[in-house]
Amino acid sequence: MLAFIIRRLLQAALVIVIMSGLVFVGIYLIGNPVYILISPEASELERAQVIHNLGLDLPLWQQYLVFVEQALGGSFGKSFVFGEPAMKIVLERVPATAELALFSTFLALFVGVPLGIWAGLKPNAISSRGIMAGSILGFSLPNFWVGLMLIMLFGVWLRNSEWLSFLSLPASGRGETVTFLGTRLSIFTIDGWRHLLLPAFTLGLSYMALNIRLTRAGVREVLLQDYVKFARAKGLPERRVIGVHVLKNILIPIVTVTGLELGTVIAFAVVTETVFAWPGMGKLLIDSIVSLDRPVVVAYLMTVVGLLVVLNLVVDVLYSVIDPRIRLGGRSE
Amino acid sequence: MSIVTDKAVAAKAVPAVSPPSSPWRRFVAEFAESKLAMGGLILFVLLALASILAPLIAPQDPYDLAQLDIFDVRLPPGSVSEGSGLTYWLGSDAQGRDMLSAILYGLRVSLMVGAISVVVAMSLGLAVGLGAAYFGGRIDAVLMRLVDIQLGFPAILVALILLSVVGQGIDKVMIALIVVQWAYFARLARGAALVERHREYVEAATSLALPAWRIVFRHIMPNVLPPLIVYATVRIAEAVALEATLSFLGVGVPVTEPSLGLLLRNGFGYLMSGDYWISFFPGAALALAIIAINLVGDQLRDMLNPRLKR
Amino acid sequence: MSAPTLSVRDLATHFFTRDGVVKAVDGVSFDVGRGEILGLVGESGSGKTVCGFSLLGLVDPPGRIVGGQILFHGENLVTAGEERLRQLRGKRIAMIFQDPMMTLNPVLRIDTQMVETVLAHDKVSAKAAYARVRDTLVRVGIASPDARLRAYPHQFSGGMRQRVAIAIALLHDPELIIADEPTTALDVTIQGQILFEVQQLCRDTGTALIWITHDLAVVAGLADRVCVMYAGRLVEQGKVDDVLDRPLHPYTRGLIGSVPSRTARGQKLTQIPGMTPSLLNLSEGCAFRSRCPRATTVCETSPPLVELRPGQAARCFHPHLEGADSERAGL
């Protein structure tokens, strides 16, 4: 088990190194950011000064080395736009994105899986068909369109209606925050929840739909298995048959998918944050790409890469914990 | 020997009437069993036709600035232009464009980009996957490492970074989409090819000293294609969605080209002021297209899933 | 002779599929007495497995029991509610399935799967349940059960898994065990061991056993009485020696004749011509007539099950009453 983890860690480190190189080279090609920061009337001298200050006059490979050196020390250069250390700016936004991502995953799991189980147990009920139809929608509709529609519904129409305006929800921004463990979190305030609900639902919808379908498929498949029949033949209450025998077997694909999806969720947060003006990492990324704020983009990418690598590792480990066949392999006679 | 075991009996026993003979017919018959999928297929065909025929059926060419009337901005659906007498069935946007026409043209670009990128990505992935499976060893290891790394990253991030590097344009968007999609096809193809490679008919072909390319193309590939095609169908829907998302964020198709995502981007700002049609209709068109494709893909996937085999 | 443990009367289980009604079990009747071992014999598709499942009410849709009675100590299981059936399953009537790899849940430990069976029916402490489980494993011949208990099914060999399945069946000392081809997937040597042990167990505890199989050799060595099924119907019944030595029904005769035997070495195996009919298209009359060398026009009506000799019955208009011995010597 230990060897397994070490091997994966080494692989992860390798991936990070390669990605850093790729990212660095790629960003370098975007363009010269100087022209944003200097007015067009600036003289050659002033321009050269700024270039020198930002270290942009060194050859590419030197810039990369400087980058690596600083990165290992935890610094990713100063943001061209904000003037502060890029990583600091990125990390400041992490709690907001994390809140959003985690809450949406939570929604997707705890709403999606039960719905999927229901649909799997009673596949021909009207409610099940409705759930499945809804899941196709949830899965197909582009993230940002769902956000737009929700804004339209909850932010505009409901707000403008006399009777139902209490149901309306804010269409942008993050709610009030409370400092908890050194970071500002908004899930502890009611206002925070109200602001969180729409973006989290939007972000989590496609993943929720996926969960519903996966769970339903899993349940249908597992119900046909002999061990379910055998469990009933032993006289086990149906509650246990479904809740233990069936559930544990369908967890495996769900865990796998959760791990894979978390990365996608973090990525799609970029879109959701843009639509809802949520002050997280994703919005920062878009803004930085547009303003060519290289250090911030690089810092963002490195953060996400690190996050994804860790996530993949955790999923691998979890997977082997849930499925004993993978963990224990072979036979003992 | 018609062995009717209990499990098969519980499912669908062999019918008394002989089934349609050709495999294609059976395929079509099985597909048609799902009304939803048929509905999806019809919807998709309609949308595709509409988009292909856009230049012929659209009331105006929304990207020809000469045809736009600046007095007709932000008209609600159904209004008639005072200047030209043109009916804006779905309203007009902030530049005076007829939404219906814009949607038709936009659909065109969206569907085209989606379909082409998937086809190319599939071909690329197929080639890589088959190669990796056939040659095995180091080549396989290297290629699959590449695939794994690529797959470890969310498509949208890769696309975003790529596009911010290479700039805007339909061709660049397509490249980005291809880069983002080929890896999964490669993995699918390799997996299927590996299974086929160890089957007896390949051994037989090899022992007949058939050349490698022939074994791969004539024997292995046809058996590997079905899951890839099913995945490709679903993938088109995702590609369309991804292109729309990228355009919405402003890094996709440039402003001068039509795209449903761009229309939505434009319309976003007007949402809060109540001009819903500028974003609602393009969004609906996009959603319908994606749903239609997914319905078809779903049915195909169910049909080919051995574990749900009746 | 005490009342039979199980008394089945005219059991009918049909499957309502898209292509028609499949009469998997079509009017089957038999009794099983205390401590008796009944062999239920038939090919694939004869309905024997469905019959077994029907007894416990475990038939999956689109199938269901459409008629008949299943009297367990006088209680009709067909009309008993689901909760009543649940109480009986595993406690007073237990079932052993064919492939233990598939019947044991791969992601749960052996002890979990056994202890839950105990706790489902008896209000005992977990410790007591565990102790009982342990003892039962020893009973079925698994030494050092503690290590085994913490293991997962895939870590066992086939024979071991089947012993676990048998142990599970024995946890509550049931009065009736239904075993559906439990040794088919095993090596012959293991099979032999298990058959012997099962026989002992039944003699010692008075448990009735229904052994469903297609293998006549197994039946010959194990059962007291035999029921032969064909196309959902019972075609012959009787004491095992009678049925195997002097079969009445042409199908039974053909079955026995098609088993290779030591004494008839080098001789051609008799084959029953034709194929098992599709249960979807069963026509009126004797289901076997299309393959039967003795069929005549009267066979177009369904023959009734008639006791032709004391203790032996057959469903045929032209049974083999001559009493000639079959080539059973090798069995």
XYZ file of C-alpha atoms in Angstrom, chain A:
333
model
C 0.000 0.000 0.000
C 2.811 2.338 0.922
C 4.709 1.569 -2.236
C 1.558 2.288 -4.170
C 1.181 5.714 -2.571
C 4.817 6.649 -3.041
C 4.706 5.657 -6.666
C 1.640 7.766 -7.235
C 3.219 10.715 -5.447
C 6.265 10.546 -7.694
C 4.086 10.380 -10.754
C 2.159 13.350 -9.465
C 5.331 15.353 -8.969
C 6.416 14.564 -12.502
C 3.099 15.713 -13.863
C 3.366 18.970 -11.997
C 6.813 19.653 -13.379
C 5.775 18.957 -16.937
C 2.674 21.061 -16.578
C 4.601 23.951 -15.153
C 6.880 23.938 -18.152
C 4.012 23.739 -20.591
C 2.059 26.414 -18.808
C 5.010 28.704 -18.644
C 5.852 28.424 -22.285
C 2.250 28.759 -23.270
C 1.640 31.859 -21.275
C 4.783 33.445 -22.548
C 3.356 33.266 -25.995
C 0.203 35.143 -25.142
C 1.755 38.405 -25.677
C 3.644 41.143 -24.106
C 1.695 42.457 -21.176
C 3.692 45.590 -20.974
C 1.481 47.391 -23.369
C -1.371 47.238 -20.943
C 0.540 48.647 -18.091
C 2.234 51.491 -19.875
C 0.435 54.280 -21.529
C 1.078 54.484 -25.268
C 2.748 57.827 -24.801
C 5.448 56.433 -22.601
C 8.959 56.823 -23.880
C 11.243 53.994 -24.847
C 13.129 54.540 -21.688
C 10.113 54.234 -19.491
C 9.072 51.146 -21.315
C 12.470 49.597 -20.912
C 12.361 50.466 -17.250
C 9.094 48.694 -16.665
C 10.261 45.712 -18.662
C 13.367 45.470 -16.600
C 11.449 45.847 -13.366
C 9.149 43.033 -14.234
C 12.034 40.864 -15.366
C 10.691 40.557 -18.862
C 13.980 41.327 -20.576
C 15.648 38.090 -19.695
C 15.742 35.244 -22.216
C 12.945 32.736 -21.999
C 14.828 29.938 -20.319
C 16.179 32.280 -17.731
C 12.745 33.526 -17.015
C 11.696 29.910 -16.560
C 14.496 29.233 -14.122
C 13.665 32.303 -12.154
C 10.129 31.085 -12.171
C 11.016 27.636 -10.878
C 13.309 29.064 -8.251
C 10.633 31.312 -6.987
C 7.951 28.685 -7.305
C 9.859 26.311 -5.090
C 10.020 29.098 -2.605
C 6.290 29.478 -2.877
C 6.277 32.644 -4.889
C 4.978 33.022 -8.412
C 5.941 36.502 -9.158
C 3.976 39.649 -8.720
C 0.717 40.215 -10.457
C 1.027 42.811 -13.191
C -2.386 44.121 -12.382
C -2.569 44.003 -8.625
C 1.094 44.480 -7.802
C 0.935 41.843 -5.131
C 2.335 38.307 -5.121
C 0.353 36.328 -7.631
C -0.057 33.261 -5.482
C -1.363 35.331 -2.636
C -4.057 36.746 -4.867
C -5.029 33.319 -6.086
C -5.070 31.801 -2.637
C -7.228 34.610 -1.356
C -9.894 33.537 -3.765
C -9.653 29.849 -3.021
C -12.114 29.789 -0.133
C -14.854 31.276 -2.284
C -14.338 28.766 -5.051
C -13.903 25.932 -2.604
C -17.181 26.831 -0.945
C -18.919 26.838 -4.251
C -17.334 23.647 -5.499
C -17.857 21.685 -2.325
C -21.407 22.817 -1.847
C -22.332 21.943 -5.391
C -20.726 18.518 -5.086
C -22.584 18.000 -1.858
C -25.863 18.894 -3.543
C -25.085 16.663 -6.470
C -24.340 13.678 -4.276
C -27.033 13.960 -1.676
C -29.763 14.851 -4.091
C -28.556 12.906 -7.089
C -27.841 9.531 -5.514
C -31.141 9.117 -3.674
C -33.045 10.191 -6.770
C -31.082 7.691 -8.783
C -31.821 4.914 -6.321
C -35.506 5.709 -6.465
C -35.460 5.720 -10.243
C -33.612 2.430 -10.252
C -35.948 0.680 -7.872
C -39.118 1.776 -9.562
C -38.134 2.285 -13.163
C -41.600 2.492 -14.546
C -43.152 4.900 -12.107
C -44.045 8.298 -13.453
C -41.803 9.948 -10.911
C -38.891 7.882 -12.161
C -39.491 8.766 -15.742
C -39.690 12.374 -14.708
C -36.419 12.090 -12.866
C -34.728 10.540 -15.855
C -36.080 13.147 -18.225
C -34.860 15.822 -15.857
C -31.469 14.207 -15.732
C -31.105 14.320 -19.484
C -31.838 18.002 -19.304
C -29.474 18.566 -16.430
C -26.736 16.798 -18.235
C -27.195 18.334 -21.654
C -27.836 21.926 -20.883
C -24.751 24.065 -20.941
C -23.715 25.272 -17.542
C -23.950 28.936 -18.324
C -27.367 28.647 -19.920
C -28.754 27.050 -16.809
C -27.250 29.900 -14.832
C -28.821 32.433 -17.150
C -32.211 30.810 -16.897
C -32.023 30.619 -13.131
C -31.076 34.256 -12.946
C -33.978 35.067 -15.155
C -36.337 33.075 -13.024
C -35.187 33.844 -9.534
C -33.498 37.139 -10.041
C -35.856 38.872 -12.390
C -39.273 37.345 -12.759
C -39.819 36.289 -9.200
C -38.432 39.470 -7.858
C -40.781 41.430 -10.024
C -43.825 39.422 -9.131
C -45.942 40.604 -6.258
C -46.838 37.297 -4.729
C -43.707 35.287 -5.062
C -40.957 37.791 -4.629
C -39.976 36.224 -1.331
C -38.719 33.290 -3.315
C -36.366 35.370 -5.322
C -32.661 34.881 -4.895
C -29.773 37.181 -5.513
C -28.331 36.889 -8.946
C -24.763 37.812 -8.330
C -22.024 38.130 -5.842
C -21.270 36.346 -2.673
C -23.121 36.756 0.568
C -21.971 37.968 3.919
C -18.998 36.153 5.254
C -17.860 35.088 8.644
C -14.262 34.491 9.532
C -13.716 30.857 10.378
C -10.319 29.277 10.869
C -8.713 32.287 9.344
C -10.687 32.350 6.135
C -13.846 34.115 5.254
C -16.664 31.704 4.613
C -20.168 32.538 3.656
C -21.887 29.266 4.435
C -22.459 30.301 7.980
C -24.750 33.152 7.160
C -28.257 33.034 5.808
C -27.388 35.717 3.334
C -24.445 33.602 2.347
C -26.729 30.659 1.647
C -29.048 32.754 -0.429
C -26.196 33.832 -2.612
C -24.716 30.376 -2.735
C -27.785 28.457 -3.751
C -28.129 29.435 -7.387
C -24.494 29.215 -8.398
C -23.999 25.953 -6.530
C -27.041 24.416 -8.139
C -25.931 25.589 -11.575
C -22.456 24.262 -11.087
C -23.595 20.988 -9.662
C -26.463 20.301 -12.021
C -24.684 18.371 -14.692
C -22.848 16.347 -12.117
C -26.103 15.723 -10.285
C -27.677 14.475 -13.475
C -24.704 12.222 -14.029
C -25.075 10.824 -10.536
C -28.734 10.146 -11.057
C -28.061 8.232 -14.227
C -25.083 6.361 -12.871
C -26.888 5.387 -9.716
C -29.939 4.280 -11.578
C -27.918 2.218 -14.014
C -25.975 0.752 -11.153
C -29.086 -0.106 -9.211
C -30.734 -1.732 -12.206
C -27.630 -3.754 -12.899
C -27.069 -4.778 -9.326
C -30.680 -5.747 -8.728
C -30.303 -8.406 -11.392
C -27.361 -9.960 -9.629
C -27.641 -13.268 -7.869
C -26.359 -11.939 -4.592
C -29.357 -9.677 -4.264
C -31.675 -12.623 -4.762
C -29.609 -14.607 -2.323
C -29.811 -11.844 0.249
C -33.578 -11.986 -0.052
C -33.483 -15.776 0.130
C -31.738 -15.443 3.443
C -34.714 -13.528 4.707
C -32.990 -10.180 5.081
C -35.296 -7.193 5.366
C -35.576 -5.263 2.119
C -34.155 -2.226 3.825
C -30.903 -4.016 4.348
C -30.869 -5.593 0.934
C -31.037 -2.208 -0.733
C -29.233 -0.175 1.871
C -26.224 -2.449 2.296
C -25.954 -5.046 -0.425
C -27.011 -2.895 -3.339
C -25.648 0.407 -2.151
C -22.130 -0.747 -1.484
C -21.858 -2.190 -4.937
C -22.996 0.919 -6.717
C -20.697 3.147 -4.735
C -17.656 2.167 -6.718
C -18.496 3.889 -9.985
C -19.896 6.844 -8.081
C -16.673 7.377 -6.167
C -14.665 7.130 -9.354
C -16.850 9.635 -11.055
C -16.858 11.958 -8.075
C -13.115 12.089 -8.160
C -13.042 12.785 -11.856
C -15.859 15.258 -11.653
C -14.396 17.357 -8.866
C -11.745 18.502 -11.264
C -14.349 19.373 -13.829
C -16.387 21.144 -11.200
C -13.450 23.306 -10.268
C -12.884 24.035 -13.916
C -16.485 24.835 -14.675
C -16.499 27.097 -11.682
C -14.793 29.439 -14.104
C -17.995 29.751 -16.063
C -20.353 29.804 -13.116
C -18.332 32.428 -11.357
C -18.433 34.575 -14.451
C -22.169 34.266 -14.799
C -22.877 34.952 -11.151
C -20.017 37.380 -10.534
C -18.817 35.096 -7.772
C -15.443 36.343 -6.509
C -13.544 33.114 -6.807
C -10.484 31.774 -8.590
C -12.336 31.140 -11.808
C -13.429 34.676 -12.352
C -9.915 35.746 -11.507
C -8.612 33.477 -14.218
C -10.789 34.904 -16.944
C -10.003 38.432 -15.919
C -6.314 37.646 -15.840
C -6.332 35.992 -19.227
C -7.992 39.010 -20.711
C -5.627 41.446 -19.032
C -2.620 39.246 -19.741
C -1.702 39.093 -16.090
C 0.664 36.201 -16.589
C 1.831 35.537 -13.043
C -1.713 35.183 -11.826
C -2.654 32.835 -14.633
C 0.374 30.716 -13.912
C -0.327 30.716 -10.195
C -3.900 29.702 -10.858
C -2.883 26.870 -13.142
C -0.330 25.568 -10.725
C -2.850 25.630 -7.944
C -5.406 23.765 -9.981
C -2.847 21.264 -11.223
C -1.753 20.582 -7.674
C -5.334 20.247 -6.555
C -6.230 17.838 -9.335
C -3.220 15.684 -8.751
C -4.040 15.408 -5.076
C -7.633 14.645 -5.915
C -6.714 11.870 -8.309
C -4.524 10.347 -5.693
C -7.238 10.468 -3.073
C -9.703 8.866 -5.446
C -7.300 6.064 -6.248
C -6.816 5.341 -2.598
C -10.531 5.562 -1.839
C -11.287 3.245 -4.701
C -9.051 0.549 -3.336
C -10.607 0.948 0.077
C -14.139 0.440 -1.159
C -13.482 -2.452 -3.485
C -11.701 -5.153 -1.555
C -10.986 -7.059 -4.710
C -8.566 -4.380 -5.774
C -6.982 -4.024 -2.391
C -6.546 -7.665 -1.578
C -6.253 -9.353 -4.953
C -5.498 -13.068 -4.953
C -6.774 -16.035 -3.066
C -5.869 -17.490 0.267
C -6.724 -21.142 0.496
